[in-house]
CSV table of C-alpha atoms and ligand atoms in Angstrom, one decimal:
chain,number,residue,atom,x,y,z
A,1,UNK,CA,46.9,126.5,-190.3
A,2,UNK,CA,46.1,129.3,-188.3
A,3,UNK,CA,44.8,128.6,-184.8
A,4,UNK,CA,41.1,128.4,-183.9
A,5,UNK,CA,39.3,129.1,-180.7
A,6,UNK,CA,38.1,130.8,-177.4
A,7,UNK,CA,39.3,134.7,-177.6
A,8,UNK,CA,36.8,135.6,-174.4
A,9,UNK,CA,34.2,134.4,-172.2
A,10,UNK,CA,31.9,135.4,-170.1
A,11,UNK,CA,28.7,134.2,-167.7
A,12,UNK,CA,25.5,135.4,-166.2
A,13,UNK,CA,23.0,133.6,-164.3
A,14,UNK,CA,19.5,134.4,-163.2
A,15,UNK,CA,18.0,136.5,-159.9
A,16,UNK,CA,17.2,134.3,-157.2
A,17,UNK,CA,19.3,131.1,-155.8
A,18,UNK,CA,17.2,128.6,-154.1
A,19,UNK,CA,18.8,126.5,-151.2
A,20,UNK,CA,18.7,122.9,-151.7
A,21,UNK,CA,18.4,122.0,-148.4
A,22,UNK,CA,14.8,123.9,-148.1
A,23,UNK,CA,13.6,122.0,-151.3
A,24,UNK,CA,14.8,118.4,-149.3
A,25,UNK,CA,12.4,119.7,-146.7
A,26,UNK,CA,9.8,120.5,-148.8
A,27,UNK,CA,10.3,116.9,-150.6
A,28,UNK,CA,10.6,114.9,-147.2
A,29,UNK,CA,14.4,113.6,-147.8
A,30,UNK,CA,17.2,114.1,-146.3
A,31,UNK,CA,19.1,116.7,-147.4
A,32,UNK,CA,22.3,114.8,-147.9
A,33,UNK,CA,20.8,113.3,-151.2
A,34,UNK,CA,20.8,116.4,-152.9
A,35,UNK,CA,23.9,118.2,-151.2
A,36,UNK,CA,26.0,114.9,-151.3
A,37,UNK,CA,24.4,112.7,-153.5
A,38,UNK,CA,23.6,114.8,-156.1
A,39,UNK,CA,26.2,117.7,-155.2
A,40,UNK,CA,24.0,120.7,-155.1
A,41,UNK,CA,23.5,123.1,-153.3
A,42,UNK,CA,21.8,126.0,-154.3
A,43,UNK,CA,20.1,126.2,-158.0
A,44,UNK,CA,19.1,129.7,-159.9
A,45,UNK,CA,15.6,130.6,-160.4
A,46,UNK,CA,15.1,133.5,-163.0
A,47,UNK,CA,13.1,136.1,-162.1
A,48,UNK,CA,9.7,136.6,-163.6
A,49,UNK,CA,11.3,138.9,-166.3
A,50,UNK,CA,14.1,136.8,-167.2
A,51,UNK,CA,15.0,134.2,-170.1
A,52,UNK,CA,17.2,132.5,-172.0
A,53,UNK,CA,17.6,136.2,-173.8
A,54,UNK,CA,17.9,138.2,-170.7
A,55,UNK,CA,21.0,136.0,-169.7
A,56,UNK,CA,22.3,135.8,-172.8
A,57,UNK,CA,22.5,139.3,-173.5
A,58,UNK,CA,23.7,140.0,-170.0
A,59,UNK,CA,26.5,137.4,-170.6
A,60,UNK,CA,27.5,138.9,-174.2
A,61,UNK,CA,27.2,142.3,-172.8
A,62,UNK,CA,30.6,142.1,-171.2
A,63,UNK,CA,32.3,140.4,-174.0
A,64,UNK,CA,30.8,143.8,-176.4
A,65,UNK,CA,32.3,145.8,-173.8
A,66,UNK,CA,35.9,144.9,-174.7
A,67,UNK,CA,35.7,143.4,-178.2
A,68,UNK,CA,34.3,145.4,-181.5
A,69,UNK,CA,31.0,144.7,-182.5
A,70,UNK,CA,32.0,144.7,-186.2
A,71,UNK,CA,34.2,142.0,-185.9
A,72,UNK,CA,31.2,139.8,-185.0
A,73,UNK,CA,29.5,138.6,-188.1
A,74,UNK,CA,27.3,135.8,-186.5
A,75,UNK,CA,25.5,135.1,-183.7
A,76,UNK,CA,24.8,131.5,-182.6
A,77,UNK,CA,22.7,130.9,-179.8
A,78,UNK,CA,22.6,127.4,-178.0
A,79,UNK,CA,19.3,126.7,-175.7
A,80,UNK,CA,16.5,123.9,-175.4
A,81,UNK,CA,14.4,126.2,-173.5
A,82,UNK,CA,13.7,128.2,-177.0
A,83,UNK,CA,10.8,131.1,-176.6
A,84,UNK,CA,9.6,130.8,-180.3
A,85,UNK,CA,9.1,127.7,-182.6
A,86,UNK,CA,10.3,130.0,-185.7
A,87,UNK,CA,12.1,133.1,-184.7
A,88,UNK,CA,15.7,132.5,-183.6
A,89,UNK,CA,16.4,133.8,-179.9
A,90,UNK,CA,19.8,135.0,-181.3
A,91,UNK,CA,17.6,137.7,-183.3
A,92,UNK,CA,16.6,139.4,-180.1
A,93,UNK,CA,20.3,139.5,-178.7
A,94,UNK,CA,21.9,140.4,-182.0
A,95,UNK,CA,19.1,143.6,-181.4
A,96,UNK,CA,19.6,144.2,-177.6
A,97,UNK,CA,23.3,144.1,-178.1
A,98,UNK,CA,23.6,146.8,-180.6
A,99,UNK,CA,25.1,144.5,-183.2
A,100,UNK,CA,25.3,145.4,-187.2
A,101,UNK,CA,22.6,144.3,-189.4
A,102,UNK,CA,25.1,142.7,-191.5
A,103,UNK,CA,25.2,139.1,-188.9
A,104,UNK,CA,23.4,136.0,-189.2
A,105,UNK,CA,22.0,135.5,-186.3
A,106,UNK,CA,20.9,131.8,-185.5
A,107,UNK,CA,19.2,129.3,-182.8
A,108,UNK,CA,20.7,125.6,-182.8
A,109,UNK,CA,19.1,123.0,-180.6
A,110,UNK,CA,20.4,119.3,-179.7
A,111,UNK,CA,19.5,119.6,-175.2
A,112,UNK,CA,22.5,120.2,-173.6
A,113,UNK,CA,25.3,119.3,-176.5
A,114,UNK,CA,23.8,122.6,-178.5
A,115,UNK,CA,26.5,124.6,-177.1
A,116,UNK,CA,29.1,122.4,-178.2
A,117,UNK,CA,27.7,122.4,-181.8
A,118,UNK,CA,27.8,126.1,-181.8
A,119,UNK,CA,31.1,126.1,-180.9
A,120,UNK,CA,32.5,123.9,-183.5
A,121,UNK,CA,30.5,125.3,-185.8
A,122,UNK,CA,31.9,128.8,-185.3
A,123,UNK,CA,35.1,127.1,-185.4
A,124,UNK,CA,34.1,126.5,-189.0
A,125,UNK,CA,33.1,130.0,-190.1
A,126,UNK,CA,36.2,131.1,-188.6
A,127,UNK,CA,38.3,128.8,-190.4
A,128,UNK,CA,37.1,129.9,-194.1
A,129,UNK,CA,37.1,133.6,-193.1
A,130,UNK,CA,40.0,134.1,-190.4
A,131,UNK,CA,38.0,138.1,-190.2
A,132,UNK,CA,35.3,136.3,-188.8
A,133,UNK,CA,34.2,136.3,-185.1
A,134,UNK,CA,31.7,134.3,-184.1
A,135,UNK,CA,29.2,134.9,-180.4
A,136,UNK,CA,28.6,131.5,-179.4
A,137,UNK,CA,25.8,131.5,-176.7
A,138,UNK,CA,24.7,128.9,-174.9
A,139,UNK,CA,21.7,129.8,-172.3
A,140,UNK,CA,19.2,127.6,-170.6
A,141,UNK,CA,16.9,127.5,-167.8
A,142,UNK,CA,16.1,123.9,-166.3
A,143,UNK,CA,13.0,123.6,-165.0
A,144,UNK,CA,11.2,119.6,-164.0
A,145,UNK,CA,7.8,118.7,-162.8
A,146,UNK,CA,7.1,120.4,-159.2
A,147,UNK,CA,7.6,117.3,-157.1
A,148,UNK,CA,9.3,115.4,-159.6
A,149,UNK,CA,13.2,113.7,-158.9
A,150,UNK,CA,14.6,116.4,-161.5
A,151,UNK,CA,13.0,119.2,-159.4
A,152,UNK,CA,16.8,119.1,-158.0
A,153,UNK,CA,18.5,119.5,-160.5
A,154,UNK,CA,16.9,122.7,-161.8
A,155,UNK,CA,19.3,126.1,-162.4
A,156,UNK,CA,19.7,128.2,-164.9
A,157,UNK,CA,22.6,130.4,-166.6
A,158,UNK,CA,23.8,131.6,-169.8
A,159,UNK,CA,27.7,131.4,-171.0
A,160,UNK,CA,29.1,133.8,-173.9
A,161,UNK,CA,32.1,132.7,-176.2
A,162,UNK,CA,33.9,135.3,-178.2
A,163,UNK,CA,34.9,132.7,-181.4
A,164,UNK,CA,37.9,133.7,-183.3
A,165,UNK,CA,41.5,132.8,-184.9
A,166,UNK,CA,44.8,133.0,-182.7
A,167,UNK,CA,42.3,132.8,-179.7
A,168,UNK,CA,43.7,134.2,-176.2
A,169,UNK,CA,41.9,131.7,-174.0
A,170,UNK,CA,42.2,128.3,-175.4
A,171,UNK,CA,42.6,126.8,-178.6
A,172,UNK,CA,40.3,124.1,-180.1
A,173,UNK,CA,42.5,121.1,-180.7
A,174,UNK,CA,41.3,119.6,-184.1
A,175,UNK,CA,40.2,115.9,-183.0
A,176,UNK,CA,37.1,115.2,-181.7
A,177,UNK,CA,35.0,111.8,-180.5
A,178,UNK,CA,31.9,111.6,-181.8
A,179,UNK,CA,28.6,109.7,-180.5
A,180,UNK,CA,24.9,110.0,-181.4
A,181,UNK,CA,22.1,107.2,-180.7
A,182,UNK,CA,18.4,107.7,-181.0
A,183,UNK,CA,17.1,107.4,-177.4
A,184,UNK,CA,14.3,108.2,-175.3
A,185,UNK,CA,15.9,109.7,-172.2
A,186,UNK,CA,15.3,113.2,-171.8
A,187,UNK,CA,12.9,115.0,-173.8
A,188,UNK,CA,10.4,117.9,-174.1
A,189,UNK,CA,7.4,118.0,-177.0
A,190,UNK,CA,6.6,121.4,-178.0
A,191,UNK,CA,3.1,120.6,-175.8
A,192,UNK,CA,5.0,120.5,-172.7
A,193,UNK,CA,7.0,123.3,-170.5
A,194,UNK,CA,8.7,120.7,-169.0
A,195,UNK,CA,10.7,117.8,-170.0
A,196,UNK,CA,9.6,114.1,-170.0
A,197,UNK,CA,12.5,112.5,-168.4
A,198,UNK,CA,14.0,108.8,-167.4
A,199,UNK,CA,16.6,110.0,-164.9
A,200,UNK,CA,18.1,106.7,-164.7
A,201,UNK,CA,17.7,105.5,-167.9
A,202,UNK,CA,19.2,109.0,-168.8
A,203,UNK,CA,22.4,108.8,-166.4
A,204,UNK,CA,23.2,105.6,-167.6
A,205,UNK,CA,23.0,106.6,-171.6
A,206,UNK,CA,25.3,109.4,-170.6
A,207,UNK,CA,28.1,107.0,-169.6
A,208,UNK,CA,27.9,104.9,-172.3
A,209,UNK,CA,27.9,108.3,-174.3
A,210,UNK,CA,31.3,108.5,-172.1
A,211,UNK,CA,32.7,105.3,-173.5
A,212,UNK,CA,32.2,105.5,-177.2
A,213,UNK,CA,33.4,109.3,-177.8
A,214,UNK,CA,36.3,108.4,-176.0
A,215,UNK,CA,36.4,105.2,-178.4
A,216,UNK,CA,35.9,107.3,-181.5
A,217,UNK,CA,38.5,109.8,-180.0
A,218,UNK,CA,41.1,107.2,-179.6
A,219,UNK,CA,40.4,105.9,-183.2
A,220,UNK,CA,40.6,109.5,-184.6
A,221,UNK,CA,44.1,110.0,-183.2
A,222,UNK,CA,43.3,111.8,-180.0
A,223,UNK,CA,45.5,112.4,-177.2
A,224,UNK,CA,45.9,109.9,-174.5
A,225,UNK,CA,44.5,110.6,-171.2
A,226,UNK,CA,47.3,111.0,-169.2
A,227,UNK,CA,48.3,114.1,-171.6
A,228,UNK,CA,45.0,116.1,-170.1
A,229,UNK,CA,45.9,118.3,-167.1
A,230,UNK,CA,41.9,118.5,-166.3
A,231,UNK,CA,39.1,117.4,-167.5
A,232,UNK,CA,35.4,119.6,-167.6
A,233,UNK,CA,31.9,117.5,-168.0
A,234,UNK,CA,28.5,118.5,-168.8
A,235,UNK,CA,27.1,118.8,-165.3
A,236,UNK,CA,23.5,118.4,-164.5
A,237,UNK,CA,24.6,118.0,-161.4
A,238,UNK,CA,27.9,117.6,-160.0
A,239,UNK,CA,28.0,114.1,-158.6
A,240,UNK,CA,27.5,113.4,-162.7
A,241,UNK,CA,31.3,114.4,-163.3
A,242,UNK,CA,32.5,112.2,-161.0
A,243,UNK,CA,30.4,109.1,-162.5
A,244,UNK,CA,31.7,110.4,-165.9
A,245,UNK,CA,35.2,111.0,-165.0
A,246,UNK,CA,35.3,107.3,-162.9
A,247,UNK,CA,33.3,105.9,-165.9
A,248,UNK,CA,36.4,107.2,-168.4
A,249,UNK,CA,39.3,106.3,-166.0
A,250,UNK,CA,37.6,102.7,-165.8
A,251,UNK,CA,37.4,102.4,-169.6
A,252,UNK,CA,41.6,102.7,-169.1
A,253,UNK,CA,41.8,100.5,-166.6
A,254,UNK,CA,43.2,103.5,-163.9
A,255,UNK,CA,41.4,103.0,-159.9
A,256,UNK,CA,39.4,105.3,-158.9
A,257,UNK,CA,38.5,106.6,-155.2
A,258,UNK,CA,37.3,110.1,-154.3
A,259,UNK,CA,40.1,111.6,-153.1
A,260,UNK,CA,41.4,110.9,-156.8
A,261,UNK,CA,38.1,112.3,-158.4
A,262,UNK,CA,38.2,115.5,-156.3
A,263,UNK,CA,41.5,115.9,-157.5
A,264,UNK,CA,40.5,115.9,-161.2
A,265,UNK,CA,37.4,117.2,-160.9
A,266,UNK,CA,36.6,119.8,-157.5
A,267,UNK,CA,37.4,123.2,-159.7
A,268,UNK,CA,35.0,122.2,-162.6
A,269,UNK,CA,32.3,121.7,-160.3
A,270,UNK,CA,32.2,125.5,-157.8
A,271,UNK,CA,30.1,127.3,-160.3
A,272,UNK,CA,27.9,124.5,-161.2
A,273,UNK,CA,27.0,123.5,-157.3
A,274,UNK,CA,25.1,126.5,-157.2
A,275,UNK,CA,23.8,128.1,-160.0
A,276,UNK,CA,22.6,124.2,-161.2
A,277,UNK,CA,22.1,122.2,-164.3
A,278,UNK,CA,22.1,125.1,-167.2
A,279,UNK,CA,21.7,122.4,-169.7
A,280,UNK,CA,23.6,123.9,-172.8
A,281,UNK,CA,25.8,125.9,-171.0
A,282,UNK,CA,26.6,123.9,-168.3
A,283,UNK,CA,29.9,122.8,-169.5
A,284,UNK,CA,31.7,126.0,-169.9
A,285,UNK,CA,30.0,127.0,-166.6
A,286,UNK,CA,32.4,123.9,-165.7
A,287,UNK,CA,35.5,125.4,-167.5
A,288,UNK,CA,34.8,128.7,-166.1
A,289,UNK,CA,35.1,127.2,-163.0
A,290,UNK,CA,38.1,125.4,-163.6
A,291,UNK,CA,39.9,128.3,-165.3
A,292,UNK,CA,38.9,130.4,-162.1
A,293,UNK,CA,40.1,127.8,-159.6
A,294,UNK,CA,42.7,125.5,-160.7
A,295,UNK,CA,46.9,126.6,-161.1
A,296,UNK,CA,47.7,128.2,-164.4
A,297,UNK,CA,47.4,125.7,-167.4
A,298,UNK,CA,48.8,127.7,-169.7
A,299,UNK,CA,50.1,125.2,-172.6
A,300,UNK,CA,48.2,122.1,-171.0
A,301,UNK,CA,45.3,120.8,-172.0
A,302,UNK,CA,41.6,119.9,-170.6
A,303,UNK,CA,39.4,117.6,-172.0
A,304,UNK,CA,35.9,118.1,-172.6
A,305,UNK,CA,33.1,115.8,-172.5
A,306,UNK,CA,29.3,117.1,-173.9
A,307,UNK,CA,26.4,115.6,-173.5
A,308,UNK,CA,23.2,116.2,-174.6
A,309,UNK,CA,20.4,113.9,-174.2
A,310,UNK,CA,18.4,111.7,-177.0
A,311,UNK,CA,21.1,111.9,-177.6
A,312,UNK,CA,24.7,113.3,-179.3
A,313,UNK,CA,27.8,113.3,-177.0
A,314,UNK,CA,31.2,114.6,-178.0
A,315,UNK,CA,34.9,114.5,-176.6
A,316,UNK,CA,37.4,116.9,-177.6
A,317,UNK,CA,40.5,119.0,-176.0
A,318,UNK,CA,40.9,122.7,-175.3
A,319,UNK,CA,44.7,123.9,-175.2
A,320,UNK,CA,44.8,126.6,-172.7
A,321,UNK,CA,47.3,129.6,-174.6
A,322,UNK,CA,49.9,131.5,-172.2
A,323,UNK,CA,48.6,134.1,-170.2
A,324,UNK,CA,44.9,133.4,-170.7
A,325,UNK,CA,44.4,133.9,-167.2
A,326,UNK,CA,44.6,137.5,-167.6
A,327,UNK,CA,41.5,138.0,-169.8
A,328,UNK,CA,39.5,135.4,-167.1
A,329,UNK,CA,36.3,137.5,-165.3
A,330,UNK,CA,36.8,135.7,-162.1
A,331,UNK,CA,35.3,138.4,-159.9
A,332,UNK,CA,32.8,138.8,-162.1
A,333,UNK,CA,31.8,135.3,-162.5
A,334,UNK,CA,31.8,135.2,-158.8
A,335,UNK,CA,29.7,137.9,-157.8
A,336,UNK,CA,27.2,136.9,-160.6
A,337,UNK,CA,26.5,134.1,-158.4
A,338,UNK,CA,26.9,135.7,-155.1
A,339,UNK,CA,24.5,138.6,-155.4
A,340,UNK,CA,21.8,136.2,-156.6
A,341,UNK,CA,19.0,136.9,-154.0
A,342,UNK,CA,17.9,134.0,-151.6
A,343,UNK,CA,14.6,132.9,-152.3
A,344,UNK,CA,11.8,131.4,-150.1
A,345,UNK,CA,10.1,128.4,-151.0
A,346,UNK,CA,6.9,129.7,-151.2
A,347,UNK,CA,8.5,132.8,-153.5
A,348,UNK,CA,10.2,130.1,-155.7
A,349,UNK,CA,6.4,128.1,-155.8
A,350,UNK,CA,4.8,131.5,-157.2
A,351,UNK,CA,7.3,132.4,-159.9
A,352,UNK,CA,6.7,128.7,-160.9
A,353,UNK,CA,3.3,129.7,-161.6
A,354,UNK,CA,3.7,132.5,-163.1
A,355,UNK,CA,2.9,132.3,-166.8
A,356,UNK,CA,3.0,134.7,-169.9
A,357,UNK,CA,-0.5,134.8,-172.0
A,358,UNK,CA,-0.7,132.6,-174.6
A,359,UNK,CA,-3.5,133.8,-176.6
A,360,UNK,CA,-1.7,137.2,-177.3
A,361,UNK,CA,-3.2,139.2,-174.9
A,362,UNK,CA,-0.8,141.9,-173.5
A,363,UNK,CA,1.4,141.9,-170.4
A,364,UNK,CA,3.5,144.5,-168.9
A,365,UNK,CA,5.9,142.8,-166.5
A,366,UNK,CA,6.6,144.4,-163.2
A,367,UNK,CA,10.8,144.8,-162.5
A,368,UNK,CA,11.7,141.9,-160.9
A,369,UNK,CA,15.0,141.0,-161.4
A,370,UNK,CA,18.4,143.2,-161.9
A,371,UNK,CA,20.1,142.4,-164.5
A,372,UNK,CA,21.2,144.9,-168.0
A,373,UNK,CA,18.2,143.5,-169.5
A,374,UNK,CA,14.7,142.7,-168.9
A,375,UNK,CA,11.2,141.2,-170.7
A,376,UNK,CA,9.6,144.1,-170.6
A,377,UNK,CA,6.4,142.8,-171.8
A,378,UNK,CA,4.3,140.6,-174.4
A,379,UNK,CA,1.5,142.0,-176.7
A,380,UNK,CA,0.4,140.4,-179.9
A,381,UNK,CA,2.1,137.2,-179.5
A,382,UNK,CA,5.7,138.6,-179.5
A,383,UNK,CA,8.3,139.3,-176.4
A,384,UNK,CA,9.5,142.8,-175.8
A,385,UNK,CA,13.2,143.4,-174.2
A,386,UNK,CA,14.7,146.4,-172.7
A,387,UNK,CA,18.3,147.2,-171.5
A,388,UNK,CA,18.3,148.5,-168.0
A,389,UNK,CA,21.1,150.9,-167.7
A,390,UNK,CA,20.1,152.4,-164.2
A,391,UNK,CA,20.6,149.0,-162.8
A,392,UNK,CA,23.7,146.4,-162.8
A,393,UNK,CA,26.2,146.7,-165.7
B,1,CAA,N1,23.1,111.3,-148.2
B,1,CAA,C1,24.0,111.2,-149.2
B,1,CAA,N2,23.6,110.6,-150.4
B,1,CAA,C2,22.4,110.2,-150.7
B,1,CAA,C3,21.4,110.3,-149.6
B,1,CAA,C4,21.8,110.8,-148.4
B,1,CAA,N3,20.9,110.9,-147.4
B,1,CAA,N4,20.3,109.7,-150.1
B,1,CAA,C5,20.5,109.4,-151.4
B,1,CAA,N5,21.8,109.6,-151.7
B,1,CAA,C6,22.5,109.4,-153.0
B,1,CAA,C7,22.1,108.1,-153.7
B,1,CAA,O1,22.8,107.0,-153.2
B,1,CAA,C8,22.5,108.5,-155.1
B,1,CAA,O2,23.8,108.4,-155.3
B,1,CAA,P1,24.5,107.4,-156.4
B,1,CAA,O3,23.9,107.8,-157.7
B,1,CAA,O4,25.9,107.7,-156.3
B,1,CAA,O5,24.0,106.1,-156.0
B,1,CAA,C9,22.1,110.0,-155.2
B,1,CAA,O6,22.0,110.4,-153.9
B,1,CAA,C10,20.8,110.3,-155.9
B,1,CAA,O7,19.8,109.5,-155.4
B,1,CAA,P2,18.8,108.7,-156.3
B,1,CAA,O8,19.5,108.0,-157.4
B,1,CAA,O9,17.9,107.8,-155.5
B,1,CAA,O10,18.0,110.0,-156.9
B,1,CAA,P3,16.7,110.0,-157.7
B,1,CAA,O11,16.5,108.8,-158.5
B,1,CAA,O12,15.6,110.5,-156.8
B,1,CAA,O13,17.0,111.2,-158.7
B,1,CAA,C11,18.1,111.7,-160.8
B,1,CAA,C12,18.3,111.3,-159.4
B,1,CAA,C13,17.5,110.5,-161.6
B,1,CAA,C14,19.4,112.1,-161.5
B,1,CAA,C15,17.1,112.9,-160.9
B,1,CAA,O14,17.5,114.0,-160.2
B,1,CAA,C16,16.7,113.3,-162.3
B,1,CAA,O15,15.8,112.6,-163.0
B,1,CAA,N6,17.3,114.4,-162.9
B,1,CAA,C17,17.1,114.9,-164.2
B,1,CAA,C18,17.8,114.0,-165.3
B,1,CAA,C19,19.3,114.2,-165.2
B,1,CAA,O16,19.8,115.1,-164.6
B,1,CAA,N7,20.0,113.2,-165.8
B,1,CAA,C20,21.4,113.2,-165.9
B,1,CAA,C21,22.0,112.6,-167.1
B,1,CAA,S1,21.2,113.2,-168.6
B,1,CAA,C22,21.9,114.7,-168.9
B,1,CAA,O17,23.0,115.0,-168.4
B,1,CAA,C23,21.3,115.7,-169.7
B,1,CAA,C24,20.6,116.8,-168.8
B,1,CAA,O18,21.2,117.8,-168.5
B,1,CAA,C25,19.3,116.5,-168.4
């Protein structure tokens, strides 16, 4: 069998980054519960005319650059913060990105495990046409109650997969833990632009989420731990690897102290520290970070451990293939989050109000953020996108 995997990848974020530290003020705790505790300390706020299809078709956009747009016969996009109850958000990206008219183009939704889905799912279209390339996007904005606990653990970012056989980033190993329990922790009815959310309840599901894929993993004939070089975990924030990683090194009876955890864990977390919780892509914002800060793991491989509430959970390994590293967009990932503009609190309270008709009445947004592609506006109930090619690439 041919193998299956990760040819490219690529990230994009949102405008502004709003420091932590300024949102403990504004909460009236001490700042150390969000930088330490929580281990954040900036999160992305998208501009008034960004979305989940803005940063998904800025993230994609580099991957077109370098790959050919005919290979790519479907388009699966990964969000929970979906624009249309019908349409798939794919549809608009498939447009913006110049793709051909012969791709499916679809949305798949399951909070912050969609992502993973997609990318097994591809994995599957792959493997009964090895022709077929798969875009596997996963974009998300996270957005809680103002004043709420979440309100910390808010960011936004959108991650782009290039999906194909004999893959030059990582391969997808073929055994994977699987876990899926009807519960009420994190959750958002179509009424709402915001979730309804136990945070502790939900923090505790997702490490018993941690123990039983890794108990289905084991029964499948996974790998044993010790045969991971690094492990990547959905983040919503980074202290959550750390519980997770303890929570799975526990379950094999290996101690735990921080110095350990930092260890394992310290690469997968530089991206997600600042851009925030990106729900579906939050993951491979972890990965990208790894792969952009750890040694070269050619031949080794890293587990990976989704989450998504309500919820579905799955473990399964990524075998990094020899010379990856030179198809990696560090500098690019990097300056994605470093030219991020720095946002007052009061600027971050007004984009928060700032909301799109909803009766169909027309909107022409005023340039606000800088990215290849923009919401241009919204007339007769539908969204209208435009590249930018003046501005960033
Ligand atoms: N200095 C250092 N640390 C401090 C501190 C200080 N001054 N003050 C508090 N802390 C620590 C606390 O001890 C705690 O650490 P531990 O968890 O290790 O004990 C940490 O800071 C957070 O403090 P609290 O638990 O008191 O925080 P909280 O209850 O106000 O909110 C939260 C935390 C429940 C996670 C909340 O942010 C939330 O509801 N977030 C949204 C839900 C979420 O992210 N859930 C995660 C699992 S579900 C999932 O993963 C899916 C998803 O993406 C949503």
């Amino acid at each position: 069998m041919f193998p299956i995997g990760i040819h490219d990848i690529a990230l994009a974020t949102g405008h502004y980054a709003l420091d932590l530290e300024e949102l403990a003020e504004r909460h009236g705790v001490d700042p150390g519960k969000y930088t330490v505790g929580l281990g954040q300390s900036t999160q992305t706020v998208p501009a008034t005319d960004e979305d989940i299809v803005t940063m998904a078709a800025a993230a994609a956009k580099q991957i077109m650059a370098e790959h050919d747009a005919g290979d790519i016969r479907t388009v699966l996009l990964a969000t929970e913060t979906g624009i249309d109850q019908s349409k798939a958000a794919a549809i608009y990206v498939q447009d913006l990105l110049g793709l051909p008219s012969s791709t499916r183009a679809v949305e798949l939704k399951q909070a912050c495990y969609g992502g993973t889905s997609a990318l097994h799912f591809a994995a599957g279209l792959v493997h009964r046409d090895p022709g077929h390339k798969v875009l596997v996007l996963a974009s998300d904005i996270a957005k809680y109650d103002l004043g709420s606990a979440g309100e910390a653990t808010q960011g936004a970012a959108a991650v782009a997969m290039l999906v194909s056989a004999d893959p030059a980033v990582a391969v997808l190993e073929p055994v994977s833990g699987l876990y899926t329990a009807n519960v009420q922790d994190f959750w958002r009815p179509n009424y709402r632009s915001t979730p309804m959310v136990d945070g502790k309840l939900s923090v505790s599901l997702y490490l018993e989420a941690v123990e039983q894929v890794w108990k289905d993993y084991e029964a499948r004939g996974g790998r044993a731990i010790q045969d991971f070089a690094a492990f990547c975990y959905h983040q919503p924030f980074t202290r959550m690897a750390y519980k997770a990683h303890a929570r799975l090194l526990e379950v094999h009876g290996i101690d735990t102290d921080n110095a350990r955890l930092d260890a394992d864990l310290a690469a997968t977390t530089v991206y997600n520290r600042l851009v925030g919780n990106s729900y579906t892509a939050s993951l491979y914002v972890g990965l990208m970070s790894l792969l952009d800060h750890a040694e070269d793991l050619s031949g080794r491989s890293v587990g990976m451990l989704s989450y998504g509430s309500g919820c579905v959970a799955e473990f399964f390994g990524l075998s990094m293939v020899p010379g990856y590293r030179r198809r990696l967009r560090t500098s690019a990932n990097q300056s994605a989050i470093a030219r991020r503009e720095p946002i007052s609190y009061e600027r971050y309270r007004e984009i928060r109000e700032f909301e799109l008709p909803e009766d169909g009445s027309p909107k022409v947004l005023a340039v606000d953020g800088a990215g290849p592609f923009r919401l241009r506006a919204v007339a007769e109930h539908s969204r209208m996108y435009e590249a930018c090619h003046l501005i960033q690439a």
